[in-house]
Amino acid sequence: MSENMPVQSNGGVADLEGRWRDIYTYLERPGPLANDGFEPGDQVKEFLHTLKILVIGAGGLGCELLKDLALMGFTDIHVIDMDTIDISNLNRQFLFRASDVGKPKAEVAANFVMKRVPGVKITPYFGKIQDKDEEYYNQFTIIICGLDSVEARRWINATVITMFDEEDPETFKPIIDGGTEGFKGQSRIILPRMSACYECSLDMQTKPTTYPMCTIANTPRLPEHCIEWASVLEWAKEFPDKKLDGDDPEHIKWLLDKASARAKEFNITGVTYTLTQGVVKNIIPAIASTNAIVAASCANEAFKIATNCATAMNNYMMYVGDQGVYTYTFELQKKEDCPVCGGKAIKVEINPAHTLEDLMDLLMDRKDIQLKKPSLRTGTKSLYMRAPRMLEEATRPNLGKQIRELMEDGEEVTVTDETLPISIQMTVRFTE
Amino acid sequence: MLNIMSLKKKKAEGGGEGGPKKPKTTAAQIRLQKDLGELDKLPSTMTMSFPDPNDVFNFQLTIRPDEGFYKGGIFRFTFKVNTNYPHEPPKVLCTQKIYHPNIDLEGNVCLNILREDWKPVLNISAVMVGLQYLFLEPNADDPLNKEAAEVLRSNRRLFEQNVTRTMRGGSVEGVSYADVTR
């Protein structure tokens, strides 16, 4: 896409008769691969064109996703991203131009696609996913993630899964998660409480490369050791109260000088500014084609889930592109004791004038959950912790307090018990 | 197989209430609550304390070794757990300046499970046991305090004397250490 190409004005859908012809091929007739419940016809077309879909991340995967979805018939797309455009994004994040550097990714990407694909509405939000509450996420039918961190994925996974209320089908939001790292990529589908969630498979995440503390302190052999020495040990010594910011050129420069001096002392070569920033921010070069493949897979799955015109993937696809092209699809298993989706959700009604101890008795009496030594916390408060001893002593006075002093009506309480592999999310409703 | 469209239709026909709920507990918090709730049988050599009982992400551990070079000392550590736990290990620092081959003068601890060998199946208890082990068996092969490690390797008698002296606030080679007997 060159900058000089004529861009169609937003002339409405009428002058684009037949634009969805190829898409409709899948939606107007039954097919051997279609799901049992698939009903071809106008209704499913209408559903595709009107449902709200959320794209999280407007970076390498996000740009591809927005383009793919807009061209596939999704016309009500929302996008959320907290970043602004950096010059190093331009090689692969093709919705951005040099003149966009410094502007919010979500807004620039939304405007570009809206200008290019008439009739598509993209609503950007420039900010963190954590800024938004359940009400925001509840408006979408499908959520697609093109994120770059484990932390953000865990957050959105936990948020979307815990907001699913089995009595309210509307709260069921499939998550499609794409991820790339160099020539490797993956896409997966998370169906809240039906299939493995992100937390179920947390153990399989590779963690950032770290080096033994003693190696970086005493026997450095690699330029990375020198940089880690500077960033882990020296920075904390020099600036005990300042947090290291990998995006601050002054911080990186300081590390570079320290690391270079150390490298010289140990006859190590290869400490550069780029490497320093790479080690500190744990950068792995992004490959445009990997993003394109993974995003295509995610968009494809979104289309299948939305229309039911074919069976969706079950449930994880890995792609390895550094030695030929290899993909493998398999089912990640749900973990019974997963802290996010393995737990049980229960509702308890209690008079707020009763005490926490009464609430505990009520819990212990329930036959469906065999509790022996429960510990209870809200999102911000330790109500009663059975152990360790000091926490038990600090929270014991709460047992005699009235429920209304400790929580609000509708408060979510997490219950754990050492005899129980899972945790329980309890919603406490007041009877008054 | 799931049919999203029919889920939506069911909704349109009515049914399903449930207003907005309170903010949810994070996965890290749930896991940490579980880890901590299981620490009801701490060995007599360890005590934990929580400056703010509502904040389970920050706490302190005190170790009183009952044998080995460091018997008689009281060693204090701070634990900082972040919201990416257990994907990331807790950050542990020794708050005193002590003479130990695997702990530097700033309190950084060289324990494999705190860095390169951390796995999400490990927990707070594993880290606590690991720290205690460092006092029973200081390891001269993975030094953070090179001088102390060298003494331990070459002259255990001298190492023992150095430990005893520094634990009472004495100094070794011009470096003075914290009194850890109180």
XYZ file of C-alpha atoms in Angstrom:
614
model
C 0.000 0.000 0.000
C 1.717 3.161 -1.110
C 0.920 6.540 0.235
C 0.052 7.886 -3.202
C -2.645 5.347 -3.948
C -6.042 6.948 -4.313
C -8.108 6.459 -1.192
C -11.831 6.032 -1.646
C -13.939 8.533 0.153
C -16.283 7.152 2.744
C -19.072 6.794 0.217
C -21.199 4.251 2.033
C -21.754 0.628 1.185
C -24.136 1.186 -1.752
C -21.439 1.911 -4.328
C -19.613 -1.226 -3.361
C -22.235 -3.702 -4.538
C -20.836 -7.175 -4.431
C -17.962 -6.366 -2.113
C -18.837 -9.277 0.191
C -19.483 -11.744 -2.631
C -16.617 -14.011 -1.654
C -17.467 -13.863 2.030
C -21.108 -14.644 1.304
C -20.086 -17.793 -0.562
C -19.564 -19.264 2.883
C -22.714 -17.874 4.413
C -25.403 -18.504 1.805
C -25.266 -22.264 1.495
C -24.680 -25.248 3.735
C -21.383 -27.002 3.404
C -19.793 -30.269 4.469
C -17.535 -28.475 6.946
C -20.208 -26.319 8.492
C -21.200 -26.821 12.101
C -24.390 -28.613 13.018
C -26.086 -25.449 14.146
C -25.149 -23.440 11.036
C -28.067 -21.754 9.292
C -27.091 -20.114 6.022
C -28.947 -16.993 4.991
C -29.443 -13.321 5.683
C -29.548 -13.617 9.428
C -25.982 -14.811 9.773
C -24.773 -12.154 7.318
C -26.528 -9.507 9.328
C -24.994 -10.904 12.518
C -21.480 -10.755 11.043
C -21.959 -7.148 9.947
C -23.370 -5.924 13.230
C -21.586 -7.765 16.021
C -19.048 -5.843 18.042
C -15.528 -7.202 18.040
C -12.635 -5.928 20.147
C -9.026 -5.961 19.004
C -6.565 -5.556 21.860
C -3.271 -4.154 20.635
C -2.697 -2.065 17.517
C 0.907 -3.076 16.948
C 2.360 -5.724 14.657
C -0.540 -8.150 15.066
C -3.128 -5.417 15.617
C -2.506 -3.704 12.272
C -2.891 -7.010 10.461
C -5.981 -7.918 12.467
C -7.759 -4.623 11.847
C -7.120 -4.901 8.116
C -8.183 -8.559 7.995
C -11.358 -8.069 10.017
C -12.436 -4.960 8.103
C -12.040 -6.773 4.806
C -13.880 -9.845 6.100
C -17.147 -8.138 6.872
C -16.770 -7.116 10.497
C -17.948 -3.516 10.512
C -18.136 -2.612 14.190
C -14.597 -2.939 15.440
C -13.088 -1.478 18.599
C -9.355 -1.250 19.204
C -7.426 -0.529 22.356
C -3.700 0.204 22.674
C -1.653 2.191 25.173
C 1.333 2.858 22.905
C 2.363 5.625 20.593
C 4.036 5.028 17.253
C 7.802 4.624 17.237
C 9.925 4.929 14.125
C 11.054 1.319 14.537
C 7.429 0.150 14.065
C 7.137 1.387 10.508
C 8.718 -1.617 8.774
C 5.818 -3.888 9.658
C 3.020 -1.855 11.213
C 1.797 -0.802 7.800
C -1.066 1.421 8.914
C 1.475 3.960 10.153
C 3.563 6.497 8.242
C 6.654 8.448 9.214
C 4.475 11.494 9.853
C 2.508 9.482 12.459
C 5.487 8.924 14.765
C 4.518 9.928 18.298
C 0.766 9.626 17.751
C -1.407 6.989 19.484
C -1.390 3.679 17.603
C -5.066 2.903 18.196
C -6.263 6.215 16.745
C -4.004 6.267 13.695
C -4.773 2.625 12.867
C -8.524 3.160 13.232
C -8.529 6.221 10.993
C -6.411 4.565 8.339
C -8.623 1.496 8.030
C -11.834 3.547 8.133
C -10.557 5.712 5.296
C -9.533 2.694 3.308
C -12.518 0.414 3.866
C -15.771 2.341 3.503
C -18.585 1.434 5.836
C -16.339 0.120 8.584
C -16.516 1.809 11.946
C -13.488 1.469 14.173
C -13.627 2.943 17.647
C -10.162 3.495 19.120
C -9.227 3.759 22.749
C -5.768 5.116 23.584
C -4.998 3.688 27.003
C -4.461 0.609 29.094
C -6.709 -2.443 29.069
C -6.807 -2.115 32.847
C -8.522 1.295 32.486
C -11.667 -0.419 31.291
C -14.174 -2.275 33.429
C -16.488 -5.224 32.893
C -19.174 -3.038 31.428
C -16.812 -2.095 28.625
C -15.719 -5.653 27.860
C -19.262 -6.933 28.136
C -20.387 -5.039 25.023
C -18.317 -7.241 22.697
C -19.192 -10.587 21.167
C -15.611 -11.657 20.461
C -12.277 -10.414 21.802
C -9.071 -10.809 19.805
C -5.692 -10.157 21.392
C -2.482 -9.172 19.654
C -0.505 -8.511 22.810
C 3.169 -8.602 23.626
C 3.250 -9.494 27.295
C 2.314 -12.372 29.548
C 1.038 -9.913 32.118
C -1.515 -8.257 29.831
C -2.721 -11.641 28.593
C -3.201 -12.920 32.121
C -5.158 -9.806 32.986
C -7.568 -9.940 30.072
C -7.932 -13.719 30.426
C -8.861 -13.464 34.105
C -11.164 -10.502 33.510
C -13.107 -12.102 30.681
C -13.386 -15.473 32.394
C -14.498 -14.199 35.774
C -17.107 -11.925 34.236
C -18.774 -14.944 32.612
C -21.959 -15.688 34.508
C -23.416 -19.055 33.532
C -26.920 -17.768 34.034
C -26.343 -14.990 31.520
C -25.182 -16.311 28.110
C -24.537 -12.754 26.977
C -21.485 -12.632 29.267
C -19.780 -15.484 27.390
C -16.925 -13.971 25.348
C -14.607 -16.164 23.307
C -11.017 -14.888 23.371
C -8.771 -15.422 20.382
C -5.157 -14.867 21.314
C -2.345 -14.389 18.828
C 1.318 -14.104 19.646
C 4.577 -13.911 17.740
C 8.220 -13.958 18.638
C 10.582 -13.685 15.716
C 9.850 -16.536 13.302
C 7.631 -18.349 15.785
C 3.974 -17.718 16.419
C 0.816 -19.103 17.916
C -2.902 -18.605 17.892
C -5.430 -20.057 20.264
C -9.057 -19.943 21.222
C -10.149 -19.616 24.808
C -13.793 -20.410 25.540
C -14.416 -19.299 29.135
C -14.832 -22.313 31.429
C -15.263 -24.604 28.400
C -11.688 -24.893 27.200
C -8.225 -24.334 28.632
C -7.639 -20.706 29.559
C -4.402 -18.751 29.460
C -3.742 -19.405 33.131
C -4.226 -23.190 32.647
C -1.191 -23.249 30.388
C 0.906 -20.625 32.151
C 3.556 -23.240 32.915
C 4.380 -23.635 29.246
C 5.352 -19.982 28.793
C 9.043 -19.528 28.344
C 10.331 -16.858 30.628
C 12.740 -14.128 29.649
C 16.378 -15.228 29.558
C 18.046 -14.680 32.900
C 21.584 -15.403 33.990
C 22.700 -16.718 37.369
C 23.370 -13.854 39.759
C 26.842 -15.153 40.611
C 27.839 -15.301 36.952
C 26.881 -11.717 36.299
C 28.527 -10.639 39.552
C 31.839 -12.447 39.211
C 32.488 -14.378 36.053
C 30.975 -12.574 33.075
C 31.665 -14.263 29.726
C 29.083 -12.621 27.448
C 28.248 -9.000 26.662
C 24.758 -9.786 28.063
C 26.336 -10.638 31.429
C 27.924 -7.182 31.579
C 24.637 -5.470 30.726
C 22.740 -7.523 33.301
C 25.393 -6.649 35.861
C 24.867 -2.967 35.140
C 21.069 -3.130 35.102
C 20.443 -5.591 37.954
C 23.221 -4.800 40.411
C 24.807 -1.432 39.625
C 21.612 0.474 38.839
C 20.049 -0.498 42.177
C 23.219 0.497 43.992
C 23.497 3.884 42.272
C 19.807 4.812 42.129
C 18.064 2.816 44.858
C 14.802 4.730 44.480
C 14.684 5.157 40.710
C 13.024 2.570 38.505
C 14.958 1.636 35.384
C 13.084 2.700 32.244
C 14.134 0.857 29.086
C 12.584 3.590 26.940
C 14.616 6.378 28.511
C 17.742 6.975 26.373
C 19.578 8.476 29.357
C 19.043 5.336 31.394
C 20.240 3.106 28.573
C 23.273 5.331 28.015
C 24.215 5.053 31.696
C 23.948 1.262 31.533
C 25.910 1.164 28.309
C 28.809 3.104 29.851
C 28.864 0.882 32.934
C 28.573 -2.326 30.920
C 31.242 -1.236 28.430
C 33.736 -0.526 31.181
C 33.094 -3.916 32.713
C 33.323 -5.657 29.328
C 36.712 -4.055 28.783
C 37.924 -5.238 32.162
C 36.987 -8.834 31.317
C 38.047 -8.680 27.639
C 34.526 -9.109 26.355
C 33.414 -7.492 23.103
C 29.994 -6.736 21.702
C 28.368 -4.365 24.213
C 26.408 -1.882 22.087
C 23.555 0.539 22.624
C 21.150 -1.694 20.680
C 22.152 -4.782 22.638
C 21.848 -2.917 25.930
C 18.329 -1.837 25.111
C 17.575 -5.312 23.781
C 18.687 -7.024 26.991
C 16.952 -4.534 29.280
C 13.650 -4.643 27.387
C 14.055 -8.286 26.386
C 13.557 -7.397 22.715
C 13.212 -10.125 20.123
C 13.140 -8.867 16.533
C 9.630 -8.933 15.059
C 9.050 -10.476 11.628
C 6.292 -9.014 9.454
C 5.352 -12.308 7.787
C 4.948 -14.096 11.130
C 2.509 -11.396 12.200
C 0.591 -11.722 8.933
C 0.236 -15.504 9.313
C -0.789 -15.465 12.950
C -3.224 -12.572 12.474
C -4.785 -14.342 9.505
C -5.312 -17.426 11.630
C -6.920 -15.353 14.395
C -9.198 -13.472 11.987
C -10.170 -16.756 10.352
C -11.153 -18.216 13.711
C -13.118 -15.073 14.567
C -15.067 -15.484 11.348
C -15.788 -19.140 12.084
C -16.854 -18.480 15.662
C -19.044 -15.562 14.610
C -20.829 -17.328 11.769
C -20.583 -21.006 12.692
C -19.916 -21.707 8.989
C -17.070 -24.060 9.912
C -15.792 -25.723 13.038
C -13.408 -23.532 14.965
C -9.925 -24.662 15.834
C -9.555 -26.870 18.884
C -7.773 -25.017 20.378
C -4.086 -24.142 19.905
C -1.968 -23.683 16.798
C 1.753 -23.222 16.837
C 3.662 -21.938 13.867
C 7.399 -22.328 13.398
C 8.816 -20.440 10.450
C 12.546 -20.423 11.011
C 13.217 -23.782 9.352
C 10.697 -24.057 6.565
C 7.067 -23.644 7.449
C 5.664 -25.837 10.161
C 2.389 -25.731 12.008
C 0.864 -28.061 14.518
C -2.552 -27.862 16.108
C -3.521 -29.564 19.304
C -5.878 -29.258 22.228
C -4.557 -27.649 25.385
C -6.178 -29.321 28.362
C -8.183 -27.453 30.926
C -6.523 -27.560 34.327
C -8.852 -28.679 37.104
C -7.097 -26.559 39.702
C -6.588 -23.488 37.509
C -6.811 -20.397 39.738
C -8.833 -18.564 37.094
C -11.188 -21.016 35.382
C -10.867 -24.124 37.567
C -12.417 -22.500 40.589
C -16.009 -22.647 41.543
C -18.223 -19.585 41.585
C -20.820 -19.517 44.316
C -23.320 -17.007 45.620
C -24.023 -16.584 49.294
C -26.765 -14.516 50.875
C -26.280 -13.213 54.379
C -27.659 -10.608 56.706
C -24.960 -7.899 56.867
C -25.499 -7.576 60.618
C -24.104 -11.092 61.023
C -20.429 -11.628 61.665
C -17.649 -12.917 59.475
C -17.605 -15.999 61.663
C -21.258 -16.634 60.775
C -20.350 -16.365 57.115
C -17.521 -18.873 57.613
C -19.906 -21.288 59.354
C -22.339 -20.914 56.487
C -19.539 -21.822 54.072
C -18.341 -24.815 56.086
C -21.892 -26.179 56.252
C -22.202 -26.345 52.493
C -22.050 -29.911 51.286
C -21.116 -29.020 47.703
C -17.773 -27.569 48.783
C -15.844 -29.432 51.414
C -14.051 -26.703 53.317
C -11.979 -27.403 56.391
C -9.728 -24.414 56.898
C -10.832 -21.588 54.601
C -8.921 -18.336 54.119
C -10.901 -15.364 52.795
C -9.813 -12.227 50.970
C -11.514 -9.559 48.902
C -9.619 -7.895 46.064
C -8.009 -5.479 48.509
C -8.513 -6.797 52.007
C -7.454 -9.817 54.060
C -10.697 -10.863 55.778
C -9.384 -13.956 57.475
C -6.126 -15.717 56.668
C -5.636 -19.108 58.323
C -1.851 -18.896 57.957
C 0.916 -17.805 58.322
C 0.575 -17.159 62.048
C 1.149 -13.416 61.975
C -1.558 -12.931 59.341
C -3.922 -15.145 61.307
C -3.384 -13.024 64.400
C -3.834 -9.807 62.458
C -7.070 -10.930 60.823
C -8.618 -12.853 63.761
C -10.409 -9.753 65.136
C -12.336 -9.594 61.840
C -14.154 -12.805 62.743
C -16.263 -10.971 65.299
C -16.980 -7.975 63.063
C -20.205 -7.447 61.181
C -20.187 -8.327 57.494
C -21.170 -4.765 56.582
C -18.006 -3.389 58.207
C -15.836 -5.616 56.060
C -17.398 -5.577 52.616
C -20.033 -4.114 50.377
C -23.113 -5.751 48.979
C -22.132 -7.871 45.976
C -18.469 -8.028 46.980
C -16.367 -10.791 45.468
C -14.501 -12.871 48.021
C -11.790 -15.378 47.152
C -11.860 -18.494 49.297
C -8.874 -20.840 49.440
C -8.380 -23.899 51.570
C -5.340 -26.110 51.868
C -7.489 -29.219 51.521
C -8.890 -27.867 48.263
C -6.847 -27.741 45.058
C -9.083 -25.033 43.579
C -10.133 -21.631 44.793
C -13.703 -20.444 45.145
C -15.043 -17.074 44.021
C -17.886 -16.157 46.316
C -20.297 -13.316 45.652
C -21.749 -12.069 48.915
C -25.244 -10.619 48.689
C -26.872 -8.815 51.603
C -30.366 -9.839 52.648
C -31.872 -6.562 53.722
C -20.335 -26.936 19.265
C -20.807 -23.448 20.499
C -23.146 -21.124 18.638
C -22.496 -17.499 19.508
C -25.443 -16.250 17.496
C -27.921 -18.397 19.385
C -26.423 -17.255 22.692
C -27.171 -13.708 21.637
C -30.689 -14.609 20.536
C -31.445 -16.239 23.867
C -30.473 -13.015 25.507
C -32.756 -11.033 23.247
C -35.645 -13.256 24.336
C -35.042 -12.194 27.907
C -33.372 -13.856 30.846
C -30.094 -12.967 32.431
C -29.724 -10.139 34.891
C -26.762 -9.463 37.133
C -25.628 -5.872 37.354
C -22.016 -4.707 37.271
C -19.802 -6.510 39.750
C -16.970 -5.371 41.943
C -13.396 -5.429 40.654
C -11.996 -8.931 40.570
C -9.081 -10.465 42.335
C -6.109 -11.085 40.055
C -4.811 -14.572 39.328
C -1.563 -13.656 41.097
C -3.519 -12.738 44.224
C -5.467 -15.990 44.245
C -2.326 -18.039 43.836
C -0.521 -16.066 46.537
C -3.468 -16.409 48.932
C -3.260 -20.156 48.384
C 0.512 -20.247 48.878
C 0.332 -18.250 52.088
C -2.679 -20.075 53.504
C -0.665 -23.277 53.385
C 2.174 -21.899 55.513
C 0.614 -22.992 58.790
C 3.452 -25.216 59.899
C 6.506 -23.027 59.617
C 9.683 -24.504 61.050
C 10.623 -22.960 64.406
C 13.553 -21.243 62.684
C 11.319 -19.010 60.569
C 8.817 -16.259 61.243
C 6.942 -14.104 58.786
C 5.532 -10.649 59.286
C 3.242 -8.422 57.272
C 3.607 -4.647 57.742
C 0.136 -4.289 56.187
C -1.962 -7.446 56.617
C -4.152 -6.387 53.685
C -1.145 -6.268 51.376
C -0.053 -9.854 50.894
C 2.333 -8.884 48.086
C 4.884 -7.428 50.518
C 6.122 -9.222 53.588
C 9.187 -10.055 55.655
C 10.835 -13.282 56.625
C 13.125 -13.829 59.594
C 15.404 -16.845 59.715
C 17.132 -18.007 62.921
C 19.413 -20.892 61.890
C 19.647 -23.515 64.656
C 22.818 -25.134 63.368
C 25.777 -24.420 61.130
C 28.071 -21.406 60.824
C 25.239 -18.947 61.214
C 23.631 -20.381 64.371
C 22.635 -17.581 66.724
C 22.039 -15.015 63.999
C 18.703 -13.421 63.114
C 18.478 -12.774 59.398
C 15.801 -10.615 57.842
C 14.541 -10.649 54.273
C 11.927 -8.654 52.394
C 9.730 -10.365 49.820
C 8.164 -8.393 47.000
C 5.713 -10.319 44.867
C 4.386 -8.690 41.710
C 1.169 -9.169 39.752
C 2.947 -11.471 37.334
C 3.466 -14.107 40.037
C 3.985 -17.066 39.613
C 5.210 -16.422 36.078
C 7.899 -14.333 37.742
C 9.607 -15.214 41.036
C 9.261 -13.015 44.118
C 12.015 -10.431 44.599
C 13.928 -11.184 47.762
C 16.472 -8.979 49.510
C 18.417 -9.380 52.742
C 17.918 -6.160 54.706
C 21.143 -6.490 56.705
C 24.736 -6.237 55.610
C 26.016 -9.737 56.243
C 29.123 -11.804 55.543
C 27.937 -14.633 53.312
C 29.382 -16.118 50.091
C 25.985 -16.095 48.342
C 24.652 -12.750 49.555
C 26.308 -9.501 48.560
C 26.714 -6.390 50.678
C 23.597 -4.834 49.134
C 21.477 -7.797 50.156
C 21.152 -9.454 46.740
C 20.808 -13.198 47.089
C 22.294 -15.759 44.707
C 19.759 -18.554 44.842
C 19.040 -20.395 41.595
C 15.272 -20.600 42.104
C 15.089 -16.829 42.506
C 16.366 -16.316 38.976
C 17.309 -18.778 36.276
C 15.665 -21.863 37.759
C 12.369 -20.310 38.849
C 9.272 -22.208 37.651
C 5.598 -21.410 38.248
C 5.181 -24.715 40.138
C 7.511 -23.411 42.830
C 6.030 -21.316 45.602
C 6.835 -19.015 48.510
C 7.579 -21.980 50.732
C 10.199 -23.292 48.292
C 11.976 -19.932 48.338
C 11.922 -19.835 52.143
C 13.430 -23.301 52.371
C 16.029 -22.297 49.778
C 17.046 -19.259 51.818
C 17.352 -21.283 55.014
C 19.529 -23.789 53.177
C 21.975 -21.024 52.260
C 22.693 -20.535 55.971
C 23.176 -24.231 56.620
C 25.291 -24.863 53.545
C 26.869 -21.683 52.172
C 28.033 -22.452 48.680
C 31.535 -21.376 47.680
C 31.035 -22.368 44.048
C 28.396 -19.726 43.225
C 29.772 -16.692 45.007
C 28.241 -13.272 45.156
C 30.680 -12.187 47.848
C 33.856 -13.517 46.255
C 36.136 -12.805 49.225
C 33.898 -14.700 51.634
C 33.669 -17.613 49.202
C 37.437 -17.744 48.847
C 37.887 -17.939 52.619
C 35.224 -20.653 52.894
C 37.007 -22.681 50.223
C 40.529 -22.313 51.536
C 40.143 -22.102 55.307
C 36.876 -23.193 56.918
C 38.210 -22.372 60.390
C 38.886 -18.792 59.408
C 35.520 -18.566 57.657
C 33.798 -19.713 60.811
C 35.670 -17.074 62.845
C 34.775 -14.379 60.304
C 31.118 -15.332 60.414
C 31.044 -15.327 64.210
C 32.764 -11.937 64.347
C 30.655 -10.256 61.661
C 27.387 -11.539 63.118
C 28.161 -9.491 66.226
C 28.758 -6.385 64.135
C 32.489 -6.863 63.676
C 34.448 -6.204 60.500
C 36.464 -8.281 58.061
C 39.050 -6.753 55.745
C 37.909 -3.242 56.558
C 34.220 -3.892 55.900
C 31.979 -3.655 58.923
C 28.835 -5.740 59.118
C 25.456 -5.502 60.811
C 24.916 -6.968 64.234
C 22.475 -9.780 63.548
C 22.320 -11.260 67.024
C 19.442 -9.028 68.114
